[in-house]
Coordinates of C-alpha atoms and ligand atoms in Angstrom, one line a residue:
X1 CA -84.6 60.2 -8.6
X2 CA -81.2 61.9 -9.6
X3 CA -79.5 61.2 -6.6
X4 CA -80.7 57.4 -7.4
X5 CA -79.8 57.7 -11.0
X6 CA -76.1 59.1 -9.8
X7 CA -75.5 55.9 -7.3
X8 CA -76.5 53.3 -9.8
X9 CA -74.2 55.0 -12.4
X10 CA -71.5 54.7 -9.8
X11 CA -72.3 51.3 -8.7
X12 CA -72.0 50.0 -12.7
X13 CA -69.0 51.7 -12.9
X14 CA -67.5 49.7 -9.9
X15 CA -68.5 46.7 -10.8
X16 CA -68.0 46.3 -14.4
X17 CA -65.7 48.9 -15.7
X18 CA -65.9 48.9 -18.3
X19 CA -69.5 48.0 -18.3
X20 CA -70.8 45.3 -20.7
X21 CA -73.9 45.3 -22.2
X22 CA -76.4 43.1 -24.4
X23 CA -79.5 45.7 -25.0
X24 CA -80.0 48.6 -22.6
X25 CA -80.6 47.7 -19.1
X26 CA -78.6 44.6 -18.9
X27 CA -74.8 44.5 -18.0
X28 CA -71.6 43.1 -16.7
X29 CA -72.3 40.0 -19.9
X30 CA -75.5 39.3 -18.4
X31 CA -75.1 39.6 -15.1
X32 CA -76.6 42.4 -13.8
X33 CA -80.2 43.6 -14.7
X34 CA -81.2 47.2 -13.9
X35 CA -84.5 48.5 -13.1
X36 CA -84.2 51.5 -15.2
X37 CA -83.1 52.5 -18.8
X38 CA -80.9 54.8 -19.7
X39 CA -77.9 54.6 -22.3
X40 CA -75.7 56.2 -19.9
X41 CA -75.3 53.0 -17.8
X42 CA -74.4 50.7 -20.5
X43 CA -72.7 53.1 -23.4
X44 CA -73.1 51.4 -27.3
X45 CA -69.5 51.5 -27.9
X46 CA -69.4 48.5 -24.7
X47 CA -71.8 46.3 -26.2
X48 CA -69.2 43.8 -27.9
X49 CA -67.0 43.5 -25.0
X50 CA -64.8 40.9 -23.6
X51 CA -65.4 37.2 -24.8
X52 CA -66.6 38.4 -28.0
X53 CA -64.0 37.6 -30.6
X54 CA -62.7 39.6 -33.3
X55 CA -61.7 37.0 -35.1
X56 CA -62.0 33.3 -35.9
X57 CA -60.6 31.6 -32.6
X58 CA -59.3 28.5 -33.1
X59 CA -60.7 25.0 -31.2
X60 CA -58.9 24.4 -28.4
X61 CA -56.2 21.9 -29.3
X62 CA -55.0 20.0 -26.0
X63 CA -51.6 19.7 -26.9
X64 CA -49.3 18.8 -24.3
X65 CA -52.2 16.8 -22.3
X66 CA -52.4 12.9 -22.4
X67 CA -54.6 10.3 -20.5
X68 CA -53.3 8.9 -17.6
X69 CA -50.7 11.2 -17.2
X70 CA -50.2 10.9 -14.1
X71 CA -49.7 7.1 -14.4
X72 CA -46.4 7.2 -16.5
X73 CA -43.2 5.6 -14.8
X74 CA -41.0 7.2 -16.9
X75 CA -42.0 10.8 -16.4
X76 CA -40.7 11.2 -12.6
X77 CA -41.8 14.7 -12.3
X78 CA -45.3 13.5 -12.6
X79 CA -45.6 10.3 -11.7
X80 CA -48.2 9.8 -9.0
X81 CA -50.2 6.9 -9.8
X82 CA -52.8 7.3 -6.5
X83 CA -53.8 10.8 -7.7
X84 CA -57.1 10.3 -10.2
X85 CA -58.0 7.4 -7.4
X86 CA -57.7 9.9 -4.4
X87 CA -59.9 12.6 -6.5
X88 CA -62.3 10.4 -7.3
X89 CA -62.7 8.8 -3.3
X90 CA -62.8 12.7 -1.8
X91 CA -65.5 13.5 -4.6
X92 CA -67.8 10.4 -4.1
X93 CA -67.5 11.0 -0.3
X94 CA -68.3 15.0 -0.1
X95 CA -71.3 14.5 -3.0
X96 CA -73.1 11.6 -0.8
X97 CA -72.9 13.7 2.1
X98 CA -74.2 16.7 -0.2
X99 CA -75.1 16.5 -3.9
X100 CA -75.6 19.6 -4.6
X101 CA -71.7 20.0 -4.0
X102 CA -71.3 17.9 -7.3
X103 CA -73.2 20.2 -8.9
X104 CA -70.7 22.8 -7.4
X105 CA -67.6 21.1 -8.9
X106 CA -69.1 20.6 -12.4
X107 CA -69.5 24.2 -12.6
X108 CA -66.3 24.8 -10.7
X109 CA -64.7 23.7 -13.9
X110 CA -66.6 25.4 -16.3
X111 CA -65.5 28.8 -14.3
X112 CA -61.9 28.3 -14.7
X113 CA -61.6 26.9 -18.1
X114 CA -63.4 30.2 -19.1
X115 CA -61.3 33.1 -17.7
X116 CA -57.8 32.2 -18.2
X117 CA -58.2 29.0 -19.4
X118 CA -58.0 25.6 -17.4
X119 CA -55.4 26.7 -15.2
X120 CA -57.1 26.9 -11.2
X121 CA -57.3 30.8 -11.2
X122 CA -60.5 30.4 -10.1
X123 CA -59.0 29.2 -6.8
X124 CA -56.7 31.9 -6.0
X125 CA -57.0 34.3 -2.9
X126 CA -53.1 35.0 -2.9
X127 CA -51.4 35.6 -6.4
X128 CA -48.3 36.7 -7.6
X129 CA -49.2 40.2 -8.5
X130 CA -50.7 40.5 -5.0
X131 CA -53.7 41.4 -6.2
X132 CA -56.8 40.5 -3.5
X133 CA -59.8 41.2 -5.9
X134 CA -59.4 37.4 -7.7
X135 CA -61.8 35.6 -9.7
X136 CA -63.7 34.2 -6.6
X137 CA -64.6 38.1 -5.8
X138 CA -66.3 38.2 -9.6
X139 CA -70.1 39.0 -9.8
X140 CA -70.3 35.3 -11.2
X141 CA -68.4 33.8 -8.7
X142 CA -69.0 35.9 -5.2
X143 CA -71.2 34.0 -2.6
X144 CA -71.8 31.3 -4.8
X145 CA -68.7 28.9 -6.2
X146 CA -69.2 25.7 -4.2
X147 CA -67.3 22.7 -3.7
X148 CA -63.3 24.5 -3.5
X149 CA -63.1 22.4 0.3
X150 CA -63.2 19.8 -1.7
X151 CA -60.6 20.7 -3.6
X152 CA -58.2 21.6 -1.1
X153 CA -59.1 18.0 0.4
X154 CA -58.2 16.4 -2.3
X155 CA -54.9 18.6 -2.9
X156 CA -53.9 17.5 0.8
X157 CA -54.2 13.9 0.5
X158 CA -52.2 14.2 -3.3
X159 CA -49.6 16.3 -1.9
X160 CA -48.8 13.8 1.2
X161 CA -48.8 10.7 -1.5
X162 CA -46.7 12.6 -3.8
X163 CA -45.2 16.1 -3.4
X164 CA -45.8 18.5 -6.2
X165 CA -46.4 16.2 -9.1
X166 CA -50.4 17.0 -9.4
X167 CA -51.8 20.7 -10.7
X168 CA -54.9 21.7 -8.9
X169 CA -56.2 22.5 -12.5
X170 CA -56.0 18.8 -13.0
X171 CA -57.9 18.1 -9.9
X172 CA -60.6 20.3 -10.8
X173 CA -60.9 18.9 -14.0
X174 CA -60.6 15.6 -12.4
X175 CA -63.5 16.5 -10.1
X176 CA -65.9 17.5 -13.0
X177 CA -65.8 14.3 -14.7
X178 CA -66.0 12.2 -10.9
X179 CA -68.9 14.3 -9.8
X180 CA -70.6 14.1 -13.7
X181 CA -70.3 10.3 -13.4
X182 CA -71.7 10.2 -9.9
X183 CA -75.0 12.8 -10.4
X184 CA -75.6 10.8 -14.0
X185 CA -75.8 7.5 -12.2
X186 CA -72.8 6.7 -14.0
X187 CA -74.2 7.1 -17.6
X188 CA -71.9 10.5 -18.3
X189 CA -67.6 9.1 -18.3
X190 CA -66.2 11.8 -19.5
X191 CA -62.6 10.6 -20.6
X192 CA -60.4 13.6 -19.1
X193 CA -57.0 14.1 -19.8
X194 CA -54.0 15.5 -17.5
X195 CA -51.4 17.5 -18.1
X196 CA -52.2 21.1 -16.7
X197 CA -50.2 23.8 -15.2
X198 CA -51.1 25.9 -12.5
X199 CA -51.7 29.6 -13.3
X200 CA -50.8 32.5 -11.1
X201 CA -52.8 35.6 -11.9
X202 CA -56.4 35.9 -11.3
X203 CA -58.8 39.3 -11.7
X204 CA -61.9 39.8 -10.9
X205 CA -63.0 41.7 -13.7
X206 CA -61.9 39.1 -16.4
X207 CA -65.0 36.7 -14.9
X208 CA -67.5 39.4 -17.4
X209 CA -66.0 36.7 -20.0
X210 CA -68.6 34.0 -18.3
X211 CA -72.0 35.0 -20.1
X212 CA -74.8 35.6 -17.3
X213 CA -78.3 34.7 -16.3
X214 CA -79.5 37.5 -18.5
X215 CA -78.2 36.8 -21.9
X216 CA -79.5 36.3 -24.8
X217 CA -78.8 34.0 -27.6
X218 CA -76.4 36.3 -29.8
X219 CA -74.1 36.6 -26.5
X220 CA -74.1 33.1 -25.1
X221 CA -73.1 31.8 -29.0
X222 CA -69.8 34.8 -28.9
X223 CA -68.7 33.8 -25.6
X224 CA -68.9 30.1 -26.4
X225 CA -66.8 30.8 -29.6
X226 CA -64.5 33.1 -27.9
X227 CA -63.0 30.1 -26.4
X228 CA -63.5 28.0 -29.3
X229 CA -66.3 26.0 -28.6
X230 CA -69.1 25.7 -30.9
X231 CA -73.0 26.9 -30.5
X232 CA -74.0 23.7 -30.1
X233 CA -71.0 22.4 -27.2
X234 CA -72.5 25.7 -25.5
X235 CA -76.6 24.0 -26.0
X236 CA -74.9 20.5 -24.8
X237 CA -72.9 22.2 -21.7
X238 CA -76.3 24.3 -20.4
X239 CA -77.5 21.0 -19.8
X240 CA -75.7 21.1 -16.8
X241 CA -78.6 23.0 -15.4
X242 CA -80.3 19.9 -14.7
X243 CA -78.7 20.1 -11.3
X244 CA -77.8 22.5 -8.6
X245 CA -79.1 25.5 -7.3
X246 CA -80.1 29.3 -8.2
X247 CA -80.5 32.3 -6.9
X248 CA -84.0 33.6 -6.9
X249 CA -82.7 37.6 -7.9
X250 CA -81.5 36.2 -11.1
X251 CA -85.1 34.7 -12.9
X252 CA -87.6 36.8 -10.8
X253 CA -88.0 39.6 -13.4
X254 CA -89.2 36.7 -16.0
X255 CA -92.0 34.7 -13.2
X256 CA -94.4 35.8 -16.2
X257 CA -92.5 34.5 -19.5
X258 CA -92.9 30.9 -17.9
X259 CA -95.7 28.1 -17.4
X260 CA -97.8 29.6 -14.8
X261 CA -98.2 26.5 -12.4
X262 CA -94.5 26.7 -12.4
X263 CA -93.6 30.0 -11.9
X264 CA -96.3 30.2 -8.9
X265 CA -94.4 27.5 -7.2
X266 CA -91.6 29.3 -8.0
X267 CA -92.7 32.2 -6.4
X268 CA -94.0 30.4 -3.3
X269 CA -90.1 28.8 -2.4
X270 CA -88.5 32.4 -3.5
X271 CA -90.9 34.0 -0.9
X272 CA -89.1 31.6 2.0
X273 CA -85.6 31.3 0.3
X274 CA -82.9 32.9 -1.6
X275 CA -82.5 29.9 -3.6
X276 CA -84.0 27.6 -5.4
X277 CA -83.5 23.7 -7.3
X278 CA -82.9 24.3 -11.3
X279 CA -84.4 21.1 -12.0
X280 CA -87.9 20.9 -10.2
X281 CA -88.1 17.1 -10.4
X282 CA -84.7 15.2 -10.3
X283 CA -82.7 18.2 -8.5
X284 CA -79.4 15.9 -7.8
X285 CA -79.6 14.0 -11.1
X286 CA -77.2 14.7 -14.5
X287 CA -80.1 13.7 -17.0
X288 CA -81.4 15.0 -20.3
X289 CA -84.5 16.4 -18.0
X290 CA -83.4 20.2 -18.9
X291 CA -84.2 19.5 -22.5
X292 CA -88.0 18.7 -22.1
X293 CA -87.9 22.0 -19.5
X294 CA -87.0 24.5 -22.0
X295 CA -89.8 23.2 -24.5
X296 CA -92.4 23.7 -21.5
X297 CA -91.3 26.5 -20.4
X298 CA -90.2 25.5 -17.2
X299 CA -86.4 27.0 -17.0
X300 CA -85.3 29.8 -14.7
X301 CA -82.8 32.0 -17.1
X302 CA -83.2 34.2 -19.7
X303 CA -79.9 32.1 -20.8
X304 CA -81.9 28.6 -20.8
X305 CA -85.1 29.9 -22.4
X306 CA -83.5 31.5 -25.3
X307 CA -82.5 28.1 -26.1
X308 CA -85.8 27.9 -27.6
X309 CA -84.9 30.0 -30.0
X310 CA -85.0 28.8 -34.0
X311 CA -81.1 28.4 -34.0
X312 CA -80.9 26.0 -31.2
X313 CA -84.2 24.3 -31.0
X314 CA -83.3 21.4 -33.5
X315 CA -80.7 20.5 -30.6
X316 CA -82.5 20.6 -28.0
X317 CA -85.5 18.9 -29.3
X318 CA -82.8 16.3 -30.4
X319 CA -81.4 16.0 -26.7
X320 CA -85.0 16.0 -25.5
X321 CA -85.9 13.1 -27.6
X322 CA -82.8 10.8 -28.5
X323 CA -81.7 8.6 -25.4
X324 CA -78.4 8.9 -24.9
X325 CA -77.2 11.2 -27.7
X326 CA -77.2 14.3 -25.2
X327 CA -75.0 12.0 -22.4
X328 CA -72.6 11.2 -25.2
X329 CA -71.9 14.8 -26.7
X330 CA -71.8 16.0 -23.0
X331 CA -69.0 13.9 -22.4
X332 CA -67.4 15.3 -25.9
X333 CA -67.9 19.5 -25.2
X334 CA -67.0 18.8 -20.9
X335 CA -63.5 17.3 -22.4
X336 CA -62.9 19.9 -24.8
X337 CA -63.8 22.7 -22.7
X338 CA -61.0 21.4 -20.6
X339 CA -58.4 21.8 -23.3
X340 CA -59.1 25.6 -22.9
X341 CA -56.0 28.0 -23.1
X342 CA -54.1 25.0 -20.8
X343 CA -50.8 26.1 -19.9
X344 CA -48.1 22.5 -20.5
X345 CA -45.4 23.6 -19.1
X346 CA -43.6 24.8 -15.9
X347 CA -42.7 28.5 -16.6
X348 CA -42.6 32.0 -14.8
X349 CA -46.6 31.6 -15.5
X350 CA -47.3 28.5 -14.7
X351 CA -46.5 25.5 -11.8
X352 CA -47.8 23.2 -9.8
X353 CA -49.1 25.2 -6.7
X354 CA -48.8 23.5 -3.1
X355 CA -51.6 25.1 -2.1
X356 CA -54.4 25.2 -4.3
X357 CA -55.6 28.9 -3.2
X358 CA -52.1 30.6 -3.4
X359 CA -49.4 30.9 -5.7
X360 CA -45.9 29.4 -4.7
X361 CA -43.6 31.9 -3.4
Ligands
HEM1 C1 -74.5 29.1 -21.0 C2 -74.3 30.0 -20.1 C3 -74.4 29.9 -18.6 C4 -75.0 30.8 -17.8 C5 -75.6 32.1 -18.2 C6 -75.0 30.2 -16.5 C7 -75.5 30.9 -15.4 C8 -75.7 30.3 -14.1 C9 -76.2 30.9 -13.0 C10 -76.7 32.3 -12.9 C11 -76.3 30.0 -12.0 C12 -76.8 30.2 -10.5 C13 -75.7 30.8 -9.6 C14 -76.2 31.3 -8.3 O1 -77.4 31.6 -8.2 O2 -75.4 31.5 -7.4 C15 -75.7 28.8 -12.5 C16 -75.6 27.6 -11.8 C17 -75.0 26.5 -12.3 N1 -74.4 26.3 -13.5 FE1 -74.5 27.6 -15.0 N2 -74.4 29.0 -16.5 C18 -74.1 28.7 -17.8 C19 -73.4 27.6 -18.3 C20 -73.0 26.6 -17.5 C21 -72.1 25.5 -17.9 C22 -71.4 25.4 -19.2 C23 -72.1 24.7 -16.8 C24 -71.2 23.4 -16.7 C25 -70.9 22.6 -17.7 C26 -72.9 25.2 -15.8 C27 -73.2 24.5 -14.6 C28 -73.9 25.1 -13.6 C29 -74.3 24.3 -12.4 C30 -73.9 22.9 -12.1 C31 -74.9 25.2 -11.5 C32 -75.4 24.9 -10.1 C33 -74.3 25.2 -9.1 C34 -74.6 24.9 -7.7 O3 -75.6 24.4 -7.4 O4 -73.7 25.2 -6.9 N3 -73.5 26.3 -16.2 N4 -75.3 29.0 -13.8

């Protein structure tokens, strides 16, 4: 039991150092569970750790980005009018060979915008520190981002039309919205501005600022407002849980808080797969559907069910109910969470990469 005890001290310490908590057995912002208590693993003084702000954090502003940006003459530096066209023709192609790659780029985007703000670190194997252990090595991020081929695709075919002009933070934003409009049937058009710089760090350990499978209400609300988004952008966004996939390891402690004849099924496909739909019924289709799921019980997280909690139910019984309202404030929070911490301008921090998954030299 010690010797146990000793490696899963050491293997917390490795993976989230410091270690963040919510309660006692739950770390790394909700992404790790543990099987065992004990206040050495997750020490109080961690439990308000990264993405929990001190202090009011302002909205994000999006100043410096513009619509169409890419489509103004006079700006020769970024003037490549075939680039939101050749996005959107290497999105449509890769999500009717696969939809669940849609689902891939949607969430893509909601990875970078939160660590580092918009700026593609999410993409980055090579950066300019050197440093190997990048966001895609994260616990969030690790055997799971889908949907960066695409990117690179689309990065090729810009690159060959117009040299340097187009940000592979745009193209993943670009992606988002293509891929939201596609899976919704086109009822989600998320108007999405241009105008972002490439980054050129990326760690690891910053990805603890993306709340995990096993928070709770409290956290998901401080990591929402840590980058200026409200609690009820972070109710709309969740929604995005309508599509895609899951791993079993990260709802299979909760089989019993859920409606019976769902979690046996459940159960049944985790017993013969890793992974599972989110969305039992419309797997491959953006729709309100998730609403309706967290009032029956019928969602895999910890994160989605606390939805139901008395802050947050008005929304969600509101998006459950009201045709169309959820679509349209979707739209709203996807373009504002693109405005996150944006970089506008070409500096020792920022460029526009040639590559998508390595800095320039
Ligand atoms: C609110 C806090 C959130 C938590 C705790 C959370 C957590 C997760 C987890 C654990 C998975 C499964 C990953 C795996 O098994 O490999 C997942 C999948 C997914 N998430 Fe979230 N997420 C959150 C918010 C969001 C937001 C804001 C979006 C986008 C707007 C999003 C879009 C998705 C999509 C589309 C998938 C499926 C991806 C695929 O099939 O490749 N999530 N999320």
């Amino acid at each position: 039991m010690a010797t146990k005890l000793a490696a899963l001290i050491v293997l917390v310490a490795f993976l989230a150092e410091p270690p963040a908590c919510e309660g006692d057995i739950i770390c790394f912002n909700g992404w790790l569970r543990l099987p065992i208590q004990d206040p050495r693993l997750c020490p109080p003084g961690s439990r308000m750790r990264s993405g929990i702000p001190r202090q009011l954090v302002p909205r994000p502003s999006g100043l410096g980005l513009g619509f169409g940006y890419y489509n103004n003459r006079s700006s020769r530096s970024s003037y490549c009018p075939r680039a939101e066209g050749i996005v959107r023709a290497t999105v449509s192609k890769a999500v009717a060979a696969e939809p669940g790659i849609g689902a891939g780029l949607i969430r893509l985007f909601f990875h970078d915008c939160f660590v580092r703000g918009c700026d593609a670190s999410v993409l980055l194997t090579e950066t300019n520190s050197n440093n190997s252990d990048t966001e895609r090595e994260g616990q969030p991020n690790k055997n799971s981002l889908r949907g960066l081929e695409v990117i690179d695709a689309a990065k090729a075919a810009i690159e060959a039309a117009c040299p340097g002009r187009v940000s592979c933070a745009d193209i993943v934003a670009f992606a988002a919205r293509d891929a939201s409009s596609i899976l919704s049937n086109r009822r989600i058009n998320i108007r999405m501005q241009g105008g972002r710089f490439d980054g050129r760090e990326s760690f690891a350990n910053e990805t603890d600022q993306l709340p995990g499978p096993f928070s709770g209400a409290t956290v998901l609300q401080s990591n929402f407002r840590a980058k200026g988004l409200t609690s009820d952008e972070m109710v709309t966004l969740s929604g995005a849980h309508t599509i895609g996939r899951a791993r079993c390891a990260f709802f299979s402690s909760r089989f019993s808080e859920m409606d019976p004849a769902f979690a046996a099924k459940l159960r049944a496909r985790c017993d013969d797969d890793t992974n599972v739909n989110q969305d039992h019924v419309t797997p491959d289709v953006l729709d309100r559907r998730y609403y309706q799921d967290i009032i029956d019980r019928k969602v895999l997280f910890t994160s989605d069910a606390v939805l139901n909690s008395t802050e947050t139910i008005k929304q969600v019984k509101e998006n459950a109910n009201k045709a169309g309202m959820w679509e349209r404030k979707f739209e709203r929070a996807m373009e504002n969470m693109g405005k996150i911490g944006i970089k506008t301008r070409r500096g020792k921090d920022a460029e526009i990469r040639k590559v998508c998954w390595r800095v320039n030299n």
